[in-house]
mmCIF file of C-alpha atoms in Angstrom:
data_model
loop_
_atom_site.group_PDB
_atom_site.id
_atom_site.type_symbol
_atom_site.label_atom_id
_atom_site.label_comp_id
_atom_site.label_asym_id
_atom_site.label_seq_id
_atom_site.Cartn_x
_atom_site.Cartn_y
_atom_site.Cartn_z
ATOM 1 C CA MET G 1 78.914 14.369 193.722
ATOM 2 C CA ARG G 2 78.968 18.085 192.946
ATOM 3 C CA ALA G 3 82.046 17.664 190.737
ATOM 4 C CA ARG G 4 80.244 14.911 188.821
ATOM 5 C CA LEU G 5 77.196 17.137 188.315
ATOM 6 C CA ASN G 6 79.416 19.959 187.067
ATOM 7 C CA ALA G 7 81.083 17.581 184.612
ATOM 8 C CA ILE G 8 77.679 16.473 183.305
ATOM 9 C CA ALA G 9 76.567 20.098 183.008
ATOM 10 C CA GLY G 10 79.731 20.882 181.072
ATOM 11 C CA TRP G 11 79.103 18.074 178.602
ATOM 12 C CA ILE G 12 75.517 19.234 178.098
ATOM 13 C CA ILE G 13 76.562 22.831 177.399
ATOM 14 C CA ARG G 14 79.352 21.839 174.982
ATOM 15 C CA HIS G 15 76.971 19.592 173.009
ATOM 16 C CA ARG G 16 73.759 21.549 173.425
ATOM 17 C CA SER G 17 73.294 22.031 169.660
ATOM 18 C CA ARG G 18 72.616 18.277 169.405
ATOM 19 C CA LEU G 19 70.146 18.139 172.273
ATOM 20 C CA PRO G 20 66.331 18.289 172.218
ATOM 21 C CA ARG G 21 64.692 21.688 172.292
ATOM 22 C CA TRP G 22 63.283 21.210 175.775
ATOM 23 C CA VAL G 23 66.806 20.739 177.173
ATOM 24 C CA ASN G 24 67.989 23.951 175.535
ATOM 25 C CA ARG G 25 64.940 25.787 176.843
ATOM 26 C CA ALA G 26 65.810 24.625 180.348
ATOM 27 C CA LEU G 27 69.429 25.777 179.965
ATOM 28 C CA ASP G 28 68.304 29.166 178.670
ATOM 29 C CA SER G 29 65.838 29.479 181.527
ATOM 30 C CA ALA G 30 68.539 28.912 184.146
ATOM 31 C CA ALA G 31 70.837 31.467 182.502
ATOM 32 C CA ARG G 32 68.149 34.091 181.873
ATOM 33 C CA ASP G 33 66.418 33.755 185.234
ATOM 34 C CA PRO G 34 68.718 32.453 188.003
ATOM 35 C CA ASP G 35 65.971 33.287 190.511
ATOM 36 C CA GLY G 36 63.403 31.118 188.712
ATOM 37 C CA LEU G 37 62.547 27.500 189.481
ATOM 38 C CA ILE G 38 65.163 25.942 187.185
ATOM 39 C CA GLY G 39 67.779 28.467 188.257
ATOM 40 C CA ARG G 40 67.133 27.725 191.938
ATOM 41 C CA LEU G 41 67.276 23.976 191.307
ATOM 42 C CA ALA G 42 70.606 24.394 189.494
ATOM 43 C CA HIS G 43 71.916 26.481 192.388
ATOM 44 C CA ARG G 44 70.886 23.802 194.889
ATOM 45 C CA ALA G 45 72.321 20.921 192.822
ATOM 46 C CA LEU G 46 75.583 22.537 191.744
ATOM 47 C CA GLY G 47 76.167 24.930 194.616
ATOM 48 C CA GLY G 48 77.013 28.575 194.313
ATOM 49 C CA GLY G 49 80.742 27.988 194.459
ATOM 50 C CA ASP G 50 83.242 30.730 195.193
ATOM 51 C CA ALA G 51 81.857 34.187 194.496
ATOM 52 C CA PRO G 52 84.796 36.539 193.973
ATOM 53 C CA VAL G 53 84.256 40.271 194.168
ATOM 54 C CA ALA G 54 85.956 42.781 191.873
ATOM 55 C CA ASP G 55 89.078 44.377 193.277
ATOM 56 C CA VAL G 56 89.159 48.140 192.869
ATOM 57 C CA PRO G 57 92.458 49.130 191.278
ATOM 58 C CA ASP G 58 94.481 52.128 192.378
ATOM 59 C CA ALA G 59 94.479 54.088 189.113
ATOM 60 C CA ALA G 60 93.321 57.430 187.802
ATOM 61 C CA VAL G 61 90.842 55.732 185.450
ATOM 62 C CA ARG G 62 89.170 52.524 186.622
ATOM 63 C CA VAL G 63 87.109 50.624 184.026
ATOM 64 C CA PHE G 64 84.792 47.731 184.862
ATOM 65 C CA ILE G 65 83.378 45.481 182.095
ATOM 66 C CA GLY G 66 80.692 42.839 182.623
ATOM 67 C CA PRO G 67 78.833 40.596 183.020
ATOM 68 C CA THR G 68 78.960 38.286 179.970
ATOM 69 C CA ASN G 69 82.555 38.041 178.672
ATOM 70 C CA TYR G 70 81.333 36.221 175.560
ATOM 71 C CA SER G 71 84.296 34.435 173.923
ATOM 72 C CA GLY G 72 86.548 36.158 176.461
ATOM 73 C CA GLN G 73 85.926 39.568 174.923
ATOM 74 C CA GLY G 74 85.384 41.495 178.156
ATOM 75 C CA TYR G 75 88.786 40.324 179.326
ATOM 76 C CA ARG G 76 90.426 41.215 175.981
ATOM 77 C CA TRP G 77 88.904 44.708 175.907
ATOM 78 C CA ALA G 78 90.112 45.285 179.470
ATOM 79 C CA ARG G 79 93.670 44.305 178.559
ATOM 80 C CA ALA G 80 93.539 46.427 175.392
ATOM 81 C CA LEU G 81 92.584 49.505 177.428
ATOM 82 C CA GLU G 82 95.408 48.946 179.884
ATOM 83 C CA GLN G 83 97.927 48.569 177.063
ATOM 84 C CA ALA G 84 96.650 51.721 175.380
ATOM 85 C CA ASP G 85 96.917 54.033 178.402
ATOM 86 C CA PRO G 86 99.075 53.493 181.519
ATOM 87 C CA GLU G 87 96.648 55.580 183.578
ATOM 88 C CA ILE G 88 93.887 53.003 183.020
ATOM 89 C CA ALA G 89 93.313 49.895 185.107
ATOM 90 C CA ALA G 90 90.493 47.656 183.907
ATOM 91 C CA ARG G 91 88.697 44.626 185.311
ATOM 92 C CA ASN G 92 86.111 42.340 183.755
ATOM 93 C CA MET G 93 83.500 40.148 185.375
ATOM 94 C CA GLU G 94 81.860 37.055 183.905
ATOM 95 C CA GLU G 95 78.792 35.245 185.138
ATOM 96 C CA VAL G 96 79.924 31.668 184.566
ATOM 97 C CA LEU G 97 77.579 28.840 183.603
ATOM 98 C CA PRO G 98 78.399 25.452 185.152
ATOM 99 C CA GLY G 99 80.739 23.540 182.870
ATOM 100 C CA GLY G 100 80.723 26.254 180.210
ATOM 101 C CA LEU G 101 83.570 26.946 177.803
ATOM 102 C CA SER G 102 86.459 28.404 179.772
ATOM 103 C CA PHE G 103 87.677 31.885 178.884
ATOM 104 C CA PRO G 104 89.981 34.095 180.950
ATOM 105 C CA ALA G 105 88.200 36.551 183.238
ATOM 106 C CA ASP G 106 89.356 38.814 186.056
ATOM 107 C CA VAL G 107 86.279 38.073 188.163
ATOM 108 C CA PRO G 108 84.606 34.739 187.243
ATOM 109 C CA VAL G 109 81.375 34.460 189.252
ATOM 110 C CA PRO G 110 79.209 31.300 189.123
ATOM 111 C CA ILE G 111 75.828 32.487 187.889
ATOM 112 C CA SER G 112 74.083 30.784 190.792
ATOM 113 C CA SER G 113 76.176 32.894 193.185
ATOM 114 C CA THR G 114 74.605 36.081 191.868
ATOM 115 C CA SER G 115 71.566 35.198 194.001
ATOM 116 C CA SER G 116 73.673 35.666 197.146
ATOM 117 C CA THR G 117 72.728 38.884 198.930
ATOM 118 C CA GLU G 118 76.214 39.073 200.435
ATOM 119 C CA TRP G 119 77.862 38.878 197.015
ATOM 120 C CA GLN G 120 75.412 41.397 195.509
ATOM 121 C CA GLN G 121 76.148 44.023 198.149
ATOM 122 C CA SER G 122 79.912 43.450 198.096
ATOM 123 C CA GLU G 123 80.056 43.618 194.313
ATOM 124 C CA TRP G 124 78.004 46.812 194.262
ATOM 125 C CA GLU G 125 80.271 48.453 196.835
ATOM 126 C CA ALA G 126 83.298 47.559 194.705
ATOM 127 C CA VAL G 127 81.959 48.429 191.254
ATOM 128 C CA SER G 128 80.475 51.746 192.393
ATOM 129 C CA ARG G 129 84.073 52.854 193.122
ATOM 130 C CA PHE G 130 85.137 52.443 189.479
ATOM 131 C CA SER G 131 85.146 55.558 187.318
ATOM 132 C CA HIS G 132 83.669 53.828 184.245
ATOM 133 C CA VAL G 133 81.389 50.802 183.778
ATOM 134 C CA LEU G 134 80.752 49.090 180.437
ATOM 135 C CA ILE G 135 77.600 46.938 180.560
ATOM 136 C CA GLU G 136 77.652 44.012 178.135
ATOM 137 C CA ALA G 137 74.556 42.686 176.362
ATOM 138 C CA GLU G 138 72.200 44.837 178.466
ATOM 139 C CA ARG G 139 72.479 42.321 181.310
ATOM 140 C CA PRO G 140 72.303 43.242 185.023
ATOM 141 C CA LEU G 141 75.537 43.340 187.009
ATOM 142 C CA PHE G 142 74.388 42.902 190.607
ATOM 143 C CA GLY G 143 71.964 39.988 190.740
ATOM 144 C CA ARG G 144 68.762 40.835 192.591
ATOM 145 C CA LEU G 145 70.165 43.896 194.371
ATOM 146 C CA PHE G 146 68.283 46.174 191.947
ATOM 147 C CA ASP G 147 65.693 43.521 191.001
ATOM 148 C CA ARG G 148 67.914 42.616 188.004
ATOM 149 C CA GLN G 149 66.844 45.889 186.367
ATOM 150 C CA VAL G 150 69.581 47.534 184.289
ATOM 151 C CA ARG G 151 67.808 50.910 184.393
ATOM 152 C CA ALA G 152 67.937 50.928 188.180
ATOM 153 C CA GLU G 153 71.579 49.850 188.202
ATOM 154 C CA VAL G 154 72.530 52.631 185.778
ATOM 155 C CA ALA G 155 70.727 55.242 187.867
ATOM 156 C CA ALA G 156 72.522 54.083 191.022
ATOM 157 C CA LEU G 157 75.929 53.955 189.310
ATOM 158 C CA GLU G 158 75.539 57.435 187.864
ATOM 159 C CA GLU G 159 74.393 58.794 191.214
ATOM 160 C CA ALA G 160 77.666 57.405 192.586
ATOM 161 C CA GLY G 161 79.561 59.376 189.930
ATOM 162 C CA VAL G 162 80.251 56.493 187.527
ATOM 163 C CA SER G 163 80.200 56.966 183.742
ATOM 164 C CA VAL G 164 78.177 54.171 182.100
ATOM 165 C CA ALA G 165 78.275 52.833 178.534
ATOM 166 C CA TYR G 166 76.820 49.808 176.765
ATOM 167 C CA LEU G 167 78.239 47.141 174.492
ATOM 168 C CA CYS G 168 75.938 44.913 172.417
ATOM 169 C CA HIS G 169 77.205 41.482 171.437
ATOM 170 C CA GLY G 170 74.730 39.918 168.980
ATOM 171 C CA THR G 171 71.475 38.139 169.721
ATOM 172 C CA ASP G 172 70.868 40.549 172.601
ATOM 173 C CA ILE G 173 70.152 43.354 170.095
ATOM 174 C CA ARG G 174 69.824 41.744 166.640
ATOM 175 C CA SER G 175 66.190 41.847 165.546
ATOM 176 C CA PRO G 176 65.197 38.464 164.030
ATOM 177 C CA ARG G 177 62.329 40.177 162.220
ATOM 178 C CA ASP G 178 64.648 42.648 160.465
ATOM 179 C CA HIS G 179 67.435 40.131 159.932
ATOM 180 C CA ALA G 180 65.118 37.776 158.049
ATOM 181 C CA LEU G 181 64.601 40.575 155.510
ATOM 182 C CA ARG G 182 68.336 41.162 155.014
ATOM 183 C CA THR G 183 69.469 37.736 153.844
ATOM 184 C CA PRO G 184 67.570 34.672 152.599
ATOM 185 C CA TRP G 185 69.938 32.576 154.700
ATOM 186 C CA SER G 186 68.854 34.169 157.975
ATOM 187 C CA PRO G 187 68.462 31.645 160.827
ATOM 188 C CA TYR G 188 65.077 33.168 161.634
ATOM 189 C CA PRO G 189 62.484 31.834 162.109
ATOM 190 C CA ASP G 190 64.252 28.423 162.042
ATOM 191 C CA ASP G 191 65.842 29.142 165.417
ATOM 192 C CA PRO G 192 63.381 27.860 168.045
ATOM 193 C CA ARG G 193 64.317 30.828 170.230
ATOM 194 C CA THR G 194 63.143 33.384 167.641
ATOM 195 C CA ALA G 195 60.174 34.728 169.611
ATOM 196 C CA VAL G 196 62.238 35.063 172.794
ATOM 197 C CA LEU G 197 65.150 36.672 170.931
ATOM 198 C CA GLN G 198 62.791 39.143 169.262
ATOM 199 C CA ALA G 199 61.292 40.138 172.596
ATOM 200 C CA ASP G 200 64.765 40.555 174.095
ATOM 201 C CA ALA G 201 66.010 42.629 171.157
ATOM 202 C CA ASP G 202 62.942 44.884 171.277
ATOM 203 C CA ALA G 203 63.276 45.411 175.030
ATOM 204 C CA ASN G 204 67.009 46.042 174.845
ATOM 205 C CA LEU G 205 66.662 48.507 171.981
ATOM 206 C CA ALA G 206 64.000 50.370 173.961
ATOM 207 C CA LEU G 207 66.396 50.520 176.927
ATOM 208 C CA LEU G 208 69.290 51.826 174.825
ATOM 209 C CA THR G 209 67.044 54.333 173.049
ATOM 210 C CA GLU G 210 65.642 55.639 176.328
ATOM 211 C CA LEU G 211 68.957 55.987 178.152
ATOM 212 C CA ARG G 212 71.121 56.989 175.146
ATOM 213 C CA ARG G 213 74.497 56.574 176.804
ATOM 214 C CA PRO G 214 77.610 55.802 174.714
ATOM 215 C CA THR G 215 76.821 52.554 172.901
ATOM 216 C CA PHE G 216 79.121 50.116 171.114
ATOM 217 C CA VAL G 217 78.599 46.941 169.104
ATOM 218 C CA SER G 218 81.076 44.077 168.789
ATOM 219 C CA THR G 219 80.332 43.210 165.152
ATOM 220 C CA PRO G 220 79.719 45.686 162.325
ATOM 221 C CA ASP G 221 76.394 44.194 161.184
ATOM 222 C CA LEU G 222 74.813 45.288 164.479
ATOM 223 C CA LEU G 223 75.067 48.915 163.372
ATOM 224 C CA HIS G 224 71.951 48.101 161.364
ATOM 225 C CA ASP G 225 70.119 47.436 164.641
ATOM 226 C CA VAL G 226 71.666 50.309 166.630
ATOM 227 C CA PRO G 227 72.490 53.024 164.064
ATOM 228 C CA TRP G 228 73.893 55.485 166.621
ATOM 229 C CA ALA G 229 76.332 52.935 168.044
ATOM 230 C CA THR G 230 80.057 52.641 167.294
ATOM 231 C CA TRP G 231 81.779 49.455 166.211
ATOM 232 C CA CYS G 232 84.242 48.210 168.852
ATOM 233 C CA PRO G 233 85.963 45.254 167.145
ATOM 234 C CA VAL G 234 86.379 41.937 168.891
ATOM 235 C CA VAL G 235 89.944 41.189 169.977
ATOM 236 C CA VAL G 236 92.099 38.086 169.528
ATOM 237 C CA ASP G 237 95.544 37.305 170.877
ATOM 238 C CA THR G 238 97.366 37.311 167.559
ATOM 239 C CA ALA G 239 100.535 35.770 169.029
ATOM 240 C CA ARG G 240 98.633 32.675 170.203
ATOM 241 C CA PHE G 241 97.234 32.009 166.744
ATOM 242 C CA ARG G 242 100.372 32.480 164.684
ATOM 243 C CA ALA G 243 100.758 29.282 162.633
ATOM 244 C CA ARG G 244 104.016 27.577 161.705
ATOM 245 C CA ARG G 245 102.636 25.913 158.580
ATOM 246 C CA PRO G 246 101.258 27.834 155.598
ATOM 247 C CA ALA G 247 97.778 26.996 154.357
ATOM 248 C CA MET G 248 97.142 24.976 151.181
ATOM 249 C CA ASP G 249 100.561 23.306 151.230
ATOM 250 C CA ARG G 250 99.414 19.679 150.899
ATOM 251 C CA ASP G 251 97.688 17.640 148.217
ATOM 252 C CA ARG G 252 94.515 16.835 150.109
ATOM 253 C CA VAL G 253 93.031 20.008 151.574
ATOM 254 C CA ARG G 254 91.779 19.857 155.151
ATOM 255 C CA VAL G 255 88.525 21.764 155.652
ATOM 256 C CA ILE G 256 87.002 22.324 159.095
ATOM 257 C CA HIS G 257 83.967 24.032 160.543
ATOM 258 C CA SER G 258 83.794 24.842 164.249
ATOM 259 C CA SER G 259 80.295 25.243 165.611
ATOM 260 C CA THR G 260 78.562 25.908 168.902
ATOM 261 C CA SER G 261 75.197 26.595 167.241
ATOM 262 C CA VAL G 262 74.080 24.519 164.273
ATOM 263 C CA VAL G 263 71.094 26.719 163.463
ATOM 264 C CA GLN G 264 72.841 30.080 163.847
ATOM 265 C CA LYS G 265 75.930 29.108 161.829
ATOM 266 C CA GLY G 266 74.189 26.929 159.261
ATOM 267 C CA SER G 267 76.386 23.957 160.163
ATOM 268 C CA HIS G 268 73.812 21.466 158.866
ATOM 269 C CA LEU G 269 73.986 23.072 155.407
ATOM 270 C CA ILE G 270 77.720 22.585 154.959
ATOM 271 C CA GLU G 271 78.280 18.860 154.480
ATOM 272 C CA PRO G 272 75.606 18.504 151.751
ATOM 273 C CA ALA G 273 77.228 21.411 149.881
ATOM 274 C CA LEU G 274 80.627 19.690 150.046
ATOM 275 C CA ALA G 275 79.383 16.151 149.375
ATOM 276 C CA SER G 276 80.978 15.742 145.939
ATOM 277 C CA LEU G 277 84.358 17.083 147.125
ATOM 278 C CA ILE G 278 84.298 14.759 150.115
ATOM 279 C CA ALA G 279 83.327 11.779 147.974
ATOM 280 C CA SER G 280 86.070 12.481 145.420
ATOM 281 C CA GLY G 281 88.719 12.703 148.120
ATOM 282 C CA ASP G 282 89.673 16.267 147.178
ATOM 283 C CA ILE G 283 89.109 17.389 150.759
ATOM 284 C CA ASP G 284 89.077 16.018 154.278
ATOM 285 C CA TYR G 285 86.162 17.640 156.092
ATOM 286 C CA GLU G 286 85.545 17.747 159.846
ATOM 287 C CA LEU G 287 82.861 19.373 161.965
ATOM 288 C CA VAL G 288 84.566 20.498 165.180
ATOM 289 C CA THR G 289 82.445 20.796 168.339
ATOM 290 C CA GLY G 290 83.060 21.005 172.070
ATOM 291 C CA VAL G 291 86.733 22.025 171.755
ATOM 292 C CA ALA G 292 88.190 23.990 174.666
ATOM 293 C CA ALA G 293 89.295 27.521 173.799
ATOM 294 C CA ASP G 294 92.929 26.821 174.652
ATOM 295 C CA ARG G 295 93.062 24.083 171.996
ATOM 296 C CA MET G 296 91.771 26.212 169.124
ATOM 297 C CA PRO G 297 95.216 27.427 167.915
ATOM 298 C CA GLU G 298 96.238 23.796 167.401
ATOM 299 C CA VAL G 299 92.940 22.883 165.704
ATOM 300 C CA LEU G 300 93.096 25.846 163.327
ATOM 301 C CA SER G 301 96.768 25.352 162.481
ATOM 302 C CA ASP G 302 95.997 21.836 161.279
ATOM 303 C CA ALA G 303 93.425 23.141 158.774
ATOM 304 C CA ASP G 304 93.795 24.717 155.354
ATOM 305 C CA ILE G 305 90.289 26.117 154.914
ATOM 306 C CA VAL G 306 88.061 27.185 157.806
ATOM 307 C CA LEU G 307 84.351 27.546 157.169
ATOM 308 C CA ASP G 308 82.863 30.226 159.404
ATOM 309 C CA GLN G 309 79.110 30.887 159.294
ATOM 310 C CA PHE G 310 76.579 31.060 156.483
ATOM 311 C CA ARG G 311 73.477 32.652 158.002
ATOM 312 C CA ALA G 312 74.305 35.752 160.082
ATOM 313 C CA GLY G 313 75.853 37.742 157.242
ATOM 314 C CA SER G 314 78.742 38.908 159.406
ATOM 315 C CA TYR G 315 81.751 37.535 161.276
ATOM 316 C CA GLY G 316 83.074 37.340 164.816
ATOM 317 C CA VAL G 317 85.751 35.903 167.077
ATOM 318 C CA ALA G 318 85.948 32.475 165.433
ATOM 319 C CA ALA G 319 86.616 33.958 162.005
ATOM 320 C CA CYS G 320 89.206 36.358 163.441
ATOM 321 C CA GLU G 321 91.072 33.498 165.102
ATOM 322 C CA ALA G 322 91.111 31.570 161.823
ATOM 323 C CA MET G 323 92.317 34.624 159.891
ATOM 324 C CA ALA G 324 95.022 35.255 162.503
ATOM 325 C CA THR G 325 96.202 31.679 161.965
ATOM 326 C CA GLY G 326 96.647 32.354 158.254
ATOM 327 C CA ARG G 327 93.921 29.980 157.137
ATOM 328 C CA VAL G 328 91.611 30.532 154.173
ATOM 329 C CA VAL G 329 88.357 31.635 155.798
ATOM 330 C CA VAL G 330 85.078 31.170 153.936
ATOM 331 C CA GLY G 331 81.742 32.572 155.070
ATOM 332 C CA HIS G 332 78.672 34.626 154.208
ATOM 333 C CA VAL G 333 79.130 38.352 154.877
ATOM 334 C CA LEU G 334 76.524 40.773 153.547
ATOM 335 C CA PRO G 335 77.743 43.257 150.903
ATOM 336 C CA ASP G 336 76.783 46.315 152.967
ATOM 337 C CA VAL G 337 78.725 44.912 155.935
ATOM 338 C CA ARG G 338 81.807 44.397 153.759
ATOM 339 C CA ARG G 339 81.518 47.953 152.419
ATOM 340 C CA ALA G 340 81.139 49.401 155.911
ATOM 341 C CA ILE G 341 84.226 47.534 157.137
ATOM 342 C CA GLU G 342 86.425 48.680 154.260
ATOM 343 C CA ALA G 343 85.215 52.271 154.608
ATOM 344 C CA GLU G 344 85.987 52.201 158.340
ATOM 345 C CA VAL G 345 89.377 50.462 158.394
ATOM 346 C CA GLY G 346 90.695 50.952 154.849
ATOM 347 C CA LEU G 347 91.163 47.215 154.254
ATOM 348 C CA PRO G 348 88.902 44.695 152.505
ATOM 349 C CA LEU G 349 87.648 41.870 154.675
ATOM 350 C CA PRO G 350 89.646 38.794 153.545
ATOM 351 C CA ILE G 351 86.831 36.302 154.172
ATOM 352 C CA VAL G 352 86.034 34.489 150.929
ATOM 353 C CA GLU G 353 82.343 34.933 150.197
ATOM 354 C CA ALA G 354 80.064 31.893 149.912
ATOM 355 C CA THR G 355 76.491 30.924 150.674
ATOM 356 C CA PRO G 356 75.204 27.367 151.127
ATOM 357 C CA ASP G 357 74.244 27.468 147.429
ATOM 358 C CA THR G 358 77.741 28.434 146.257
ATOM 359 C CA LEU G 359 79.919 26.812 148.943
ATOM 360 C CA GLY G 360 80.840 23.700 146.981
ATOM 361 C CA GLU G 361 81.809 25.729 143.928
ATOM 362 C CA VAL G 362 83.807 28.221 145.999
ATOM 363 C CA VAL G 363 85.810 25.539 147.820
ATOM 364 C CA ALA G 364 86.464 23.723 144.535
ATOM 365 C CA GLY G 365 87.765 26.991 143.087
ATOM 366 C CA LEU G 366 90.116 27.497 146.027
ATOM 367 C CA ILE G 367 91.502 23.988 145.552
ATOM 368 C CA SER G 368 92.112 24.539 141.845
ATOM 369 C CA ASP G 369 93.589 28.021 142.288
ATOM 370 C CA ARG G 370 96.063 27.571 145.122
ATOM 371 C CA GLU G 371 97.654 30.957 144.436
ATOM 372 C CA ALA G 372 94.398 32.840 145.020
ATOM 373 C CA ALA G 373 93.687 30.731 148.099
ATOM 374 C CA ALA G 374 97.142 31.450 149.516
ATOM 375 C CA ALA G 375 96.641 35.178 148.925
ATOM 376 C CA ALA G 376 93.406 35.114 150.922
ATOM 377 C CA ALA G 377 95.148 33.217 153.716
ATOM 378 C CA THR G 378 98.074 35.646 153.787
ATOM 379 C CA ALA G 379 95.737 38.651 154.004
ATOM 380 C CA GLY G 380 94.114 37.289 157.160
ATOM 381 C CA PRO G 381 96.860 37.982 159.730
ATOM 382 C CA VAL G 382 97.425 41.454 158.262
ATOM 383 C CA PHE G 383 93.735 42.317 158.640
ATOM 384 C CA VAL G 384 93.475 40.922 162.168
ATOM 385 C CA GLU G 385 96.598 42.741 163.323
ATOM 386 C CA ALA G 386 95.213 46.030 161.997
ATOM 387 C CA VAL G 387 91.610 45.621 163.186
ATOM 388 C CA HIS G 388 91.353 42.962 165.894
ATOM 389 C CA SER G 389 94.594 43.109 167.888
ATOM 390 C CA GLY G 390 93.061 45.443 170.503
ATOM 391 C CA ARG G 391 94.563 48.767 169.455
ATOM 392 C CA ARG G 392 91.549 49.860 167.404
ATOM 393 C CA SER G 393 89.102 48.632 170.051
ATOM 394 C CA ALA G 394 90.869 50.573 172.804
ATOM 395 C CA ALA G 395 90.937 53.716 170.667
ATOM 396 C CA VAL G 396 87.203 53.418 170.011
ATOM 397 C CA LEU G 397 86.382 53.104 173.717
ATOM 398 C CA LEU G 398 88.763 55.891 174.683
ATOM 399 C CA ASP G 399 87.647 58.389 172.055
ATOM 400 C CA GLY G 400 83.967 57.513 172.078
ATOM 401 C CA TRP G 401 83.471 57.288 175.817
ATOM 402 C CA ILE G 402 86.272 57.303 178.388
ATOM 403 C CA ARG G 403 88.109 60.486 177.389
ATOM 404 C CA ALA G 404 84.896 62.185 176.299
ATOM 405 C CA SER G 405 83.402 61.643 179.764
ATOM 406 C CA GLY G 406 86.285 63.502 181.394
#
């Protein structure tokens, strides 16, 4: 019975963008407040499951990263640090939603298990023996042990001699109010979560401003929201995404868009923009949803053009995976974000610019100018290797926090 419930929960999470708002509100409630009514009901129905505790490595520098592991990034940053310095051993923890997308994690903990007092105490005893802790998305690490208050957790960790830093991922710190002023394609206030996201962003910014520990952001646009932060690029396994077939090598171009959030990515704006190209047979278009992470290399390799997002004005893991595969990546990236990236890394971002208004024209241009399209595709793996292979991310964390903290 429990396995069946987990399977149903997994289907709901993978297809949540198609579900009514009240369902999504319930899912968000369980994730945001595991101790609340819906969280407790989920715990009772699905069970806490195994609750692993972090192992404390025997190393001179011990780095712990948690608790979100969005798109497997906590795990990738941990591996990047270990590859950069043999004296570092790193572990990441992820609070796992039932049936959620599966990403590698050193310590995958079912979110319902974080209500266990035994797990809370054991995890605290382990993590307090690390030398460095990187808190993701301003989320608590130890369940109710410190009343789910990050301030209290930080105070206790630092009293135990641990150096603490923060890493912001996106909606945890992006102000919908400010973002709506930056691009006319902003998902706010269309996103039904706008009021909640604004309250979260305001509270998290107040926390970061008050504590002022080393702070990093995973995407460069977030420097607008946290100006004193440092960009720590997302990491992809470039070897996994190396394609055998070059892009744009067939008569009918295959165009895909992978989406986990219709509103945030502007997925509903894409097909109308491409209608004439679809009708003429110039392209095959597919909206990809609910695909397991381990299948994405295959899905991307079969495409020629990958449409990223058209509302956030930036880019993330999905675009990096597509670039690493040598696909032509099209998306909306704000001019100031592009300038900041090139100034920082010395390379232009090879994502072809388009908005929902210009998308049809841009894709038609790529089809008619295969040479220019191929050049954009070829630039992708070069950019990802230089910026998103893990070396730059490790250097940022080492120079901006770990080595500086002694």
